[in-house]
């Protein structure tokens, strides 16, 4: 696994007097943190990237709107909403495409996710790192990453599926973070009470996306 | 400029801007026909135009707004500085933001008048009550400045006809006011960077801003919401 996805997230992002759950809702921090993430991965992989600031600002605005729209009121839903909000961020990055890889090392291994999809790799790393930092600061929880995060097959499926339906990015981020993905309605946050009720009425038949068995 | 009567400063800055606009437009006009001119005449024309452009750019009347101007513009918006003292620095800061924003928009930059900006901004600020908050003052300024002839084509120049288009003006004015409403807790704030960020934010959120531009109450709420997340 590349260090960009296993290094302590706090070391990557800019200092802020606020907790990350609040900083990330500030445009200045969001842009600075994303740029730090890009620098980190560029240094690690040898890839060169170009950031479109207008698209990054559009990512922020669209994500914040989606974040506020489904923000739960119950305290018990705060923890699961962290992962969902990170997934919303990945969906918006995939849609807005604020990053372009302009060069890669000539002899790079294209089966490595960082070279297979260099932009997607940064998006995933950024969202996982923000997620990890909020979990750590607010809930004293450590984010678990799964081997799928380094598997070429998973990344192929991830790229193919989100190109057709960006909402699946939310489920894929759950998969990468070792959580149970919701493949059927990934863009709808299910508060605890709804989840509990649904499990009593319906048999859960979760069908994975194409390319993942 | 210590001995300069203060009433002359804004018109002189406008004059310096006019020289710069004249030079850049003249260079564009000369472009296609320059190849057909005799060498000495072409060189002379270019020297005159470049000299005018340099004189405008290096004029002591035209400059990046000082930190004290930006602070005064923020204070007058917050209501802690009177319009009488704050309208001029606010005009200087807004003129800079308009020129920067309209250039970023990729259009030919219209001639901006700091004198008209100061007069119109003063009117809008005096119309605000003492208990008016900063986002509402910003909304009132936008409404007043969009309708004031603060920017337009240079008289007598055949390129860039007409007054500045309303759409880009609204866009850049909103960004400029968001820039002044943004929190500045960090003393090392890079103002150019912050203005660029506000231009990007306005671009991204203009779909929500445009429908409320004619409604100061709703616009003020939107400006408040956006300024809070910068």
Coordinates of C-alpha atoms in Angstrom, one line a residue:
Chain A
X1 CA 0.0 0.0 0.0
X2 CA 1.3 3.4 -0.9
X3 CA 2.3 5.7 2.0
X4 CA -0.2 8.4 0.9
X5 CA -2.9 6.1 2.1
X6 CA -1.2 4.9 5.3
X7 CA 0.7 8.0 6.5
X8 CA -0.9 9.8 9.5
X9 CA -3.5 12.2 7.9
X10 CA -2.7 15.0 10.3
X11 CA 0.8 15.2 8.9
X12 CA -0.5 15.9 5.4
X13 CA -3.1 18.6 6.1
X14 CA -2.5 22.3 7.0
X15 CA -2.6 23.4 10.6
X16 CA -5.9 24.8 11.8
X17 CA -7.2 26.0 15.1
X18 CA -10.5 24.2 14.4
X19 CA -11.3 20.5 14.4
X20 CA -11.2 19.0 10.9
X21 CA -15.0 18.4 10.8
X22 CA -15.3 22.2 10.9
X23 CA -12.2 23.2 8.8
X24 CA -13.3 21.0 5.9
X25 CA -16.4 23.2 5.7
X26 CA -14.1 26.2 5.0
X27 CA -13.1 26.8 1.4
X28 CA -9.6 28.1 2.3
X29 CA -8.8 24.9 4.3
X30 CA -10.4 22.6 1.8
X31 CA -8.3 24.0 -1.1
X32 CA -5.1 24.1 0.9
X33 CA -5.6 20.5 2.2
X34 CA -6.4 19.2 -1.3
X35 CA -3.3 20.9 -2.6
X36 CA -1.2 19.4 0.2
X37 CA -2.6 16.0 -0.7
X38 CA -1.7 16.5 -4.3
X39 CA 1.9 17.6 -3.4
X40 CA 2.3 14.6 -1.2
X41 CA 1.2 12.1 -3.8
X42 CA 3.2 13.9 -6.6
X43 CA 6.3 13.6 -4.5
X44 CA 5.7 10.0 -3.7
X45 CA 4.7 8.7 -7.2
X46 CA 6.6 11.1 -9.5
X47 CA 3.3 12.0 -11.1
X48 CA 2.7 15.6 -12.1
X49 CA -0.7 17.2 -11.6
X50 CA -2.6 20.3 -12.6
X51 CA -5.4 21.6 -10.3
X52 CA -8.3 23.6 -11.7
X53 CA -9.2 26.0 -8.9
X54 CA -12.6 26.9 -10.2
X55 CA -13.6 23.2 -10.4
X56 CA -12.2 22.6 -6.9
X57 CA -14.3 25.5 -5.6
X58 CA -17.3 24.0 -7.5
X59 CA -16.5 20.7 -5.8
X60 CA -16.6 22.4 -2.4
X61 CA -19.9 24.2 -3.0
X62 CA -21.6 21.1 -4.4
X63 CA -20.3 18.9 -1.6
X64 CA -21.3 21.3 1.1
X65 CA -24.8 21.5 -0.3
X66 CA -25.1 17.7 -0.3
X67 CA -23.5 17.5 3.1
X68 CA -26.0 19.9 4.7
X69 CA -29.0 18.4 2.8
X70 CA -28.7 15.0 4.6
X71 CA -27.0 16.0 7.8
X72 CA -28.7 13.9 10.6
X73 CA -29.9 15.4 13.8
X74 CA -29.4 12.4 16.1
X75 CA -26.1 12.1 18.0
X76 CA -26.0 8.4 17.3
X77 CA -25.9 9.1 13.5
X78 CA -22.9 11.4 13.7
X79 CA -20.3 8.6 13.4
X80 CA -21.8 6.9 10.4
X81 CA -22.4 10.3 8.8
X82 CA -18.6 10.9 8.8
X83 CA -18.1 8.0 6.3
X84 CA -21.1 9.0 4.3
X85 CA -19.9 12.6 4.0
X86 CA -16.5 11.5 2.9
X87 CA -18.2 9.4 0.3
X88 CA -20.2 12.4 -0.9
X89 CA -16.9 14.2 -1.2
X90 CA -15.4 11.5 -3.4
X91 CA -18.6 11.5 -5.6
X92 CA -18.3 15.2 -6.1
X93 CA -14.5 15.1 -6.9
X94 CA -15.2 12.3 -9.4
X95 CA -18.0 14.4 -11.0
X96 CA -16.2 17.8 -11.0
X97 CA -12.7 16.4 -12.0
X98 CA -10.7 19.3 -10.5
X99 CA -7.4 17.4 -11.1
X100 CA -5.5 16.4 -14.3
X101 CA -2.4 14.2 -14.3
X102 CA -0.1 15.9 -16.8
X103 CA 2.8 13.4 -16.5
X104 CA 3.8 10.0 -15.1
X105 CA 7.2 8.3 -14.8
X106 CA 8.0 6.5 -18.0
X107 CA 8.6 3.1 -16.4
X108 CA 5.7 3.2 -14.0
X109 CA 3.6 0.1 -13.2
X110 CA 0.2 0.8 -14.7
X111 CA -1.4 -1.9 -12.5
X112 CA -0.6 0.3 -9.4
X113 CA -3.7 2.4 -8.6
X114 CA -1.6 5.5 -8.4
X115 CA -0.7 5.1 -12.1
X116 CA -3.8 3.2 -13.3
X117 CA -6.0 6.2 -12.4
X118 CA -3.7 8.9 -11.0
X119 CA -6.5 11.5 -10.4
X120 CA -8.9 8.9 -8.8
X121 CA -6.0 7.8 -6.6
X122 CA -5.6 11.4 -5.2
X123 CA -9.4 11.8 -4.7
X124 CA -9.6 8.5 -2.7
X125 CA -6.5 9.4 -0.7
X126 CA -7.9 12.8 0.2
X127 CA -11.3 11.6 1.2
X128 CA -9.9 8.7 3.3
X129 CA -7.4 11.0 5.0
X130 CA -10.1 13.6 5.9
X131 CA -12.3 10.7 7.1
X132 CA -9.5 9.3 9.2
X133 CA -8.7 12.6 10.8
X134 CA -12.4 13.3 11.7
X135 CA -12.8 9.8 13.2
X136 CA -9.6 10.2 15.2
X137 CA -10.4 13.7 16.5
X138 CA -14.1 13.3 17.2
X139 CA -14.5 9.6 18.0
X140 CA -11.0 8.4 18.9
X141 CA -11.4 5.7 16.2
X142 CA -8.8 4.5 13.9
X143 CA -9.7 4.1 10.2
X144 CA -9.1 0.5 8.9
X145 CA -8.0 0.2 5.3
X146 CA -8.6 -3.1 3.4
X147 CA -6.4 -4.9 0.9
X148 CA -8.9 -4.0 -1.8
X149 CA -7.5 -0.5 -1.8
X150 CA -4.3 -1.8 -3.5
X151 CA -5.9 -4.3 -5.8
X152 CA -5.9 -3.5 -9.6
X153 CA -9.2 -5.4 -10.1
X154 CA -11.1 -3.3 -7.5
X155 CA -9.7 -0.1 -9.0
X156 CA -10.7 -1.2 -12.5
X157 CA -14.3 -1.8 -11.2
X158 CA -14.2 1.5 -9.3
X159 CA -13.2 3.5 -12.3
X160 CA -15.6 1.8 -14.7
X161 CA -18.6 2.0 -12.3
X162 CA -18.2 5.6 -11.2
X163 CA -17.9 6.7 -14.8
X164 CA -21.4 5.3 -15.3
X165 CA -22.8 6.4 -11.9
X166 CA -20.8 8.7 -9.7
X167 CA -23.1 7.8 -6.7
X168 CA -21.3 4.5 -6.5
X169 CA -18.2 6.4 -5.4
X170 CA -19.9 6.6 -2.0
X171 CA -20.2 2.8 -1.7
X172 CA -16.6 2.3 -3.0
X173 CA -15.2 4.6 -0.3
X174 CA -17.0 2.5 2.3
X175 CA -15.5 -0.6 0.7
X176 CA -12.0 0.9 0.8
X177 CA -12.5 1.8 4.4
X178 CA -13.6 -1.6 5.4
X179 CA -17.3 -0.7 5.9
X180 CA -20.3 -2.4 4.5
X181 CA -21.1 -0.6 1.2
X182 CA -24.7 0.2 0.2
X183 CA -24.6 -0.6 -3.5
X184 CA -28.4 -0.1 -4.2
X185 CA -28.9 3.4 -2.8
X186 CA -25.4 4.7 -2.0
X187 CA -26.4 8.4 -2.1
X188 CA -29.1 8.1 0.5
X189 CA -27.9 8.3 4.1
X190 CA -29.9 5.9 6.3
X191 CA -30.1 7.0 9.9
X192 CA -29.8 4.3 12.5
X193 CA -33.6 4.1 13.1
X194 CA -34.3 3.7 9.4
X195 CA -31.6 1.0 9.1
X196 CA -33.0 -0.9 12.1
X197 CA -36.5 -0.7 10.8
X198 CA -35.6 -1.7 7.2
X199 CA -33.7 -4.8 8.4
X200 CA -36.9 -6.1 10.2
X201 CA -39.0 -5.9 7.0
X202 CA -36.6 -6.7 4.1
X203 CA -34.2 -9.4 3.5
X204 CA -30.9 -7.6 2.6
X205 CA -29.9 -8.7 -0.9
X206 CA -26.9 -6.5 -1.7
X207 CA -25.7 -6.9 -5.3
X208 CA -22.2 -5.6 -5.9
X209 CA -21.3 -3.5 -9.0
X210 CA -19.9 -5.0 -12.1
X211 CA -16.4 -6.3 -11.8
X212 CA -16.7 -7.1 -8.1
X213 CA -18.1 -10.4 -7.0
Chain B
X1 CA 1.3 62.7 -2.9
X2 CA 1.4 64.4 0.4
X3 CA 0.7 67.9 -1.1
X4 CA -2.0 66.7 -3.5
X5 CA -5.4 68.0 -2.7
X6 CA -7.4 64.9 -1.7
X7 CA -10.3 65.7 -4.0
X8 CA -7.9 65.3 -7.0
X9 CA -6.6 61.9 -6.2
X10 CA -9.5 59.8 -7.5
X11 CA -9.9 61.7 -10.8
X12 CA -6.1 61.5 -11.4
X13 CA -6.2 57.7 -10.8
X14 CA -9.1 57.5 -13.3
X15 CA -7.0 59.6 -15.7
X16 CA -4.1 57.1 -15.3
X17 CA -6.4 54.2 -15.9
X18 CA -7.7 56.0 -19.0
X19 CA -4.1 56.3 -20.4
X20 CA -3.5 52.6 -19.8
X21 CA -6.8 51.6 -21.5
X22 CA -6.0 53.9 -24.4
X23 CA -2.6 52.3 -24.8
X24 CA -3.8 48.7 -24.7
X25 CA -6.7 49.4 -27.1
X26 CA -4.4 51.3 -29.4
X27 CA -1.9 48.5 -29.6
X28 CA -4.7 46.1 -30.5
X29 CA -6.0 48.5 -33.2
X30 CA -2.5 48.9 -34.6
X31 CA -1.9 45.2 -34.7
X32 CA -3.2 44.1 -38.1
X33 CA -2.0 47.2 -40.0
X34 CA 1.4 47.5 -38.3
X35 CA 3.0 45.3 -41.0
X36 CA 2.0 47.7 -43.7
X37 CA 3.5 50.8 -42.1
X38 CA 7.0 52.1 -42.9
X39 CA 9.4 50.9 -40.3
X40 CA 10.2 54.3 -38.7
X41 CA 6.5 55.1 -38.4
X42 CA 5.6 51.7 -36.9
X43 CA 8.5 52.0 -34.4
X44 CA 7.4 55.5 -33.4
X45 CA 3.8 54.4 -32.9
X46 CA 4.8 51.4 -30.8
X47 CA 7.2 53.6 -28.7
X48 CA 4.4 56.1 -28.0
X49 CA 1.9 53.4 -27.1
X50 CA 4.4 51.5 -24.9
X51 CA 5.5 54.7 -23.2
X52 CA 1.8 55.5 -22.4
X53 CA 1.2 52.0 -21.1
X54 CA 4.3 52.1 -18.9
X55 CA 3.4 55.6 -17.6
X56 CA 0.0 54.3 -16.6
X57 CA 1.3 51.1 -15.0
X58 CA 3.9 53.0 -13.0
X59 CA 1.8 56.0 -12.1
X60 CA 1.8 56.7 -8.3
X61 CA -1.9 57.1 -8.7
X62 CA -2.4 53.5 -9.7
X63 CA -1.4 50.8 -7.3
X64 CA -2.4 47.6 -5.5
X65 CA -4.5 48.6 -2.6
X66 CA -2.6 48.9 0.6
X67 CA -3.5 46.7 3.6
X68 CA -4.8 49.8 5.3
X69 CA -7.2 50.5 2.4
X70 CA -8.5 46.9 2.6
X71 CA -8.9 47.1 6.3
X72 CA -10.8 50.4 6.0
X73 CA -13.0 48.9 3.3
X74 CA -13.8 46.0 5.6
X75 CA -14.5 48.4 8.5
X76 CA -16.9 50.6 6.4
X77 CA -18.8 47.5 5.4
X78 CA -19.0 46.4 9.1
X79 CA -20.3 49.8 10.0
X80 CA -17.3 50.7 12.2
X81 CA -16.0 53.4 9.9
X82 CA -18.2 56.2 8.5
X83 CA -19.0 56.4 4.8
X84 CA -17.3 59.9 4.8
X85 CA -14.0 58.3 5.7
X86 CA -14.5 54.8 4.2
X87 CA -16.0 55.5 0.7
X88 CA -12.6 56.4 -0.9
X89 CA -10.6 53.4 0.3
X90 CA -13.6 51.2 -0.5
X91 CA -13.7 52.6 -4.0
X92 CA -9.9 51.9 -4.4
X93 CA -10.3 48.3 -3.3
X94 CA -13.4 47.7 -5.4
X95 CA -11.7 49.2 -8.5
X96 CA -8.8 46.8 -8.0
X97 CA -11.2 43.9 -7.6
X98 CA -13.2 44.8 -10.6
X99 CA -10.1 45.2 -12.8
X100 CA -8.7 41.9 -11.5
X101 CA -12.1 40.0 -11.8
X102 CA -13.0 41.3 -15.2
X103 CA -9.5 40.4 -16.5
X104 CA -9.9 36.9 -15.0
X105 CA -13.2 36.6 -16.8
X106 CA -11.2 36.8 -20.0
X107 CA -12.9 39.8 -21.4
X108 CA -11.4 43.1 -22.5
X109 CA -11.2 45.1 -19.2
X110 CA -13.5 48.1 -19.3
X111 CA -12.4 51.4 -18.0
X112 CA -13.2 51.6 -14.2
X113 CA -13.9 54.9 -12.6
X114 CA -12.9 55.1 -8.9
X115 CA -14.6 58.5 -8.7
X116 CA -18.0 57.1 -9.7
X117 CA -17.4 54.1 -7.4
X118 CA -16.7 56.3 -4.4
X119 CA -19.8 58.5 -5.1
X120 CA -22.1 55.5 -5.6
X121 CA -20.7 53.5 -2.7
X122 CA -21.0 56.6 -0.5
X123 CA -24.7 56.9 -1.5
X124 CA -25.4 53.2 -0.7
X125 CA -23.6 53.3 2.6
X126 CA -25.3 56.5 3.8
X127 CA -28.7 54.9 3.0
X128 CA -27.9 52.0 5.4
X129 CA -29.1 52.4 9.0
X130 CA -26.7 52.1 11.9
X131 CA -28.1 48.6 12.8
X132 CA -27.5 47.3 9.2
X133 CA -25.2 44.3 9.3
X134 CA -22.2 43.8 7.0
X135 CA -23.9 41.3 4.5
X136 CA -26.9 43.7 4.1
X137 CA -24.5 46.6 3.5
X138 CA -22.8 44.4 0.9
X139 CA -26.1 43.6 -0.8
X140 CA -27.1 47.3 -0.9
X141 CA -23.7 48.1 -2.4
X142 CA -24.1 45.5 -5.1
X143 CA -27.6 46.8 -6.0
X144 CA -26.3 50.4 -6.2
X145 CA -23.1 49.7 -8.0
X146 CA -24.6 47.4 -10.7
X147 CA -26.8 50.3 -11.8
X148 CA -24.1 53.0 -11.5
X149 CA -21.8 53.7 -14.5
X150 CA -18.7 52.5 -12.6
X151 CA -17.2 50.8 -15.6
X152 CA -17.5 51.1 -19.4
X153 CA -15.9 51.5 -22.7
X154 CA -13.4 54.3 -23.2
X155 CA -15.0 57.2 -25.1
X156 CA -13.7 57.5 -28.7
X157 CA -12.3 54.0 -28.9
X158 CA -13.8 51.7 -31.5
X159 CA -13.0 48.5 -29.7
X160 CA -15.1 47.2 -26.7
X161 CA -18.2 49.2 -27.5
X162 CA -20.9 49.8 -25.0
X163 CA -20.9 49.9 -21.2
X164 CA -19.6 47.0 -19.1
X165 CA -22.0 44.0 -19.4
X166 CA -24.2 43.5 -16.5
X167 CA -23.6 39.8 -16.0
X168 CA -19.9 39.9 -15.5
X169 CA -20.2 43.1 -13.4
X170 CA -22.6 41.4 -11.0
X171 CA -20.4 38.3 -10.8
X172 CA -17.3 40.3 -10.0
X173 CA -19.1 42.7 -7.6
X174 CA -20.4 39.7 -5.6
X175 CA -16.9 38.2 -5.5
X176 CA -15.4 41.5 -4.4
X177 CA -17.9 42.0 -1.6
X178 CA -17.4 38.3 -0.4
X179 CA -13.7 39.1 -0.4
X180 CA -14.3 42.0 2.0
X181 CA -16.8 40.0 4.1
X182 CA -14.4 37.1 4.6
X183 CA -12.9 36.5 8.0
X184 CA -9.3 37.6 8.4
X185 CA -8.2 35.8 11.6
X186 CA -4.8 35.1 10.1
X187 CA -2.7 38.2 9.8
X188 CA -0.6 36.7 7.0
X189 CA -3.7 36.5 4.7
X190 CA -2.6 36.8 1.0
X191 CA -5.2 39.2 -0.3
X192 CA -4.7 38.4 -4.0
X193 CA -5.1 34.7 -3.2
X194 CA -8.3 35.4 -1.1
X195 CA -9.8 37.5 -3.9
X196 CA -9.0 34.8 -6.5
X197 CA -10.7 32.3 -4.1
X198 CA -13.8 34.5 -3.9
X199 CA -13.9 34.8 -7.6
X200 CA -13.9 30.9 -7.9
X201 CA -16.5 30.6 -5.1
X202 CA -18.8 33.1 -6.8
X203 CA -18.4 31.2 -10.1
X204 CA -19.3 28.0 -8.4
X205 CA -22.3 29.4 -6.4
X206 CA -23.6 31.9 -8.9
X207 CA -26.6 29.6 -9.7
X208 CA -27.8 30.2 -6.2
X209 CA -26.8 33.9 -6.1
X210 CA -28.3 35.0 -9.5
X211 CA -32.0 34.5 -8.6
X212 CA -31.7 36.7 -5.4
X213 CA -29.7 39.6 -7.0
X214 CA -32.8 41.8 -7.1
X215 CA -33.8 41.0 -3.5
X216 CA -31.4 42.6 -0.9
X217 CA -32.8 40.6 2.0
X218 CA -32.3 37.3 0.3
X219 CA -28.9 38.4 -1.3
X220 CA -27.7 39.4 2.2
X221 CA -28.6 36.0 3.6
X222 CA -26.8 34.3 0.7
X223 CA -23.7 36.5 1.1
X224 CA -23.7 35.8 4.9
X225 CA -23.9 32.0 4.2
X226 CA -21.1 32.1 1.6
X227 CA -18.8 34.4 3.6
X228 CA -19.1 32.0 6.6
X229 CA -17.6 29.2 4.6
X230 CA -14.6 31.0 3.0

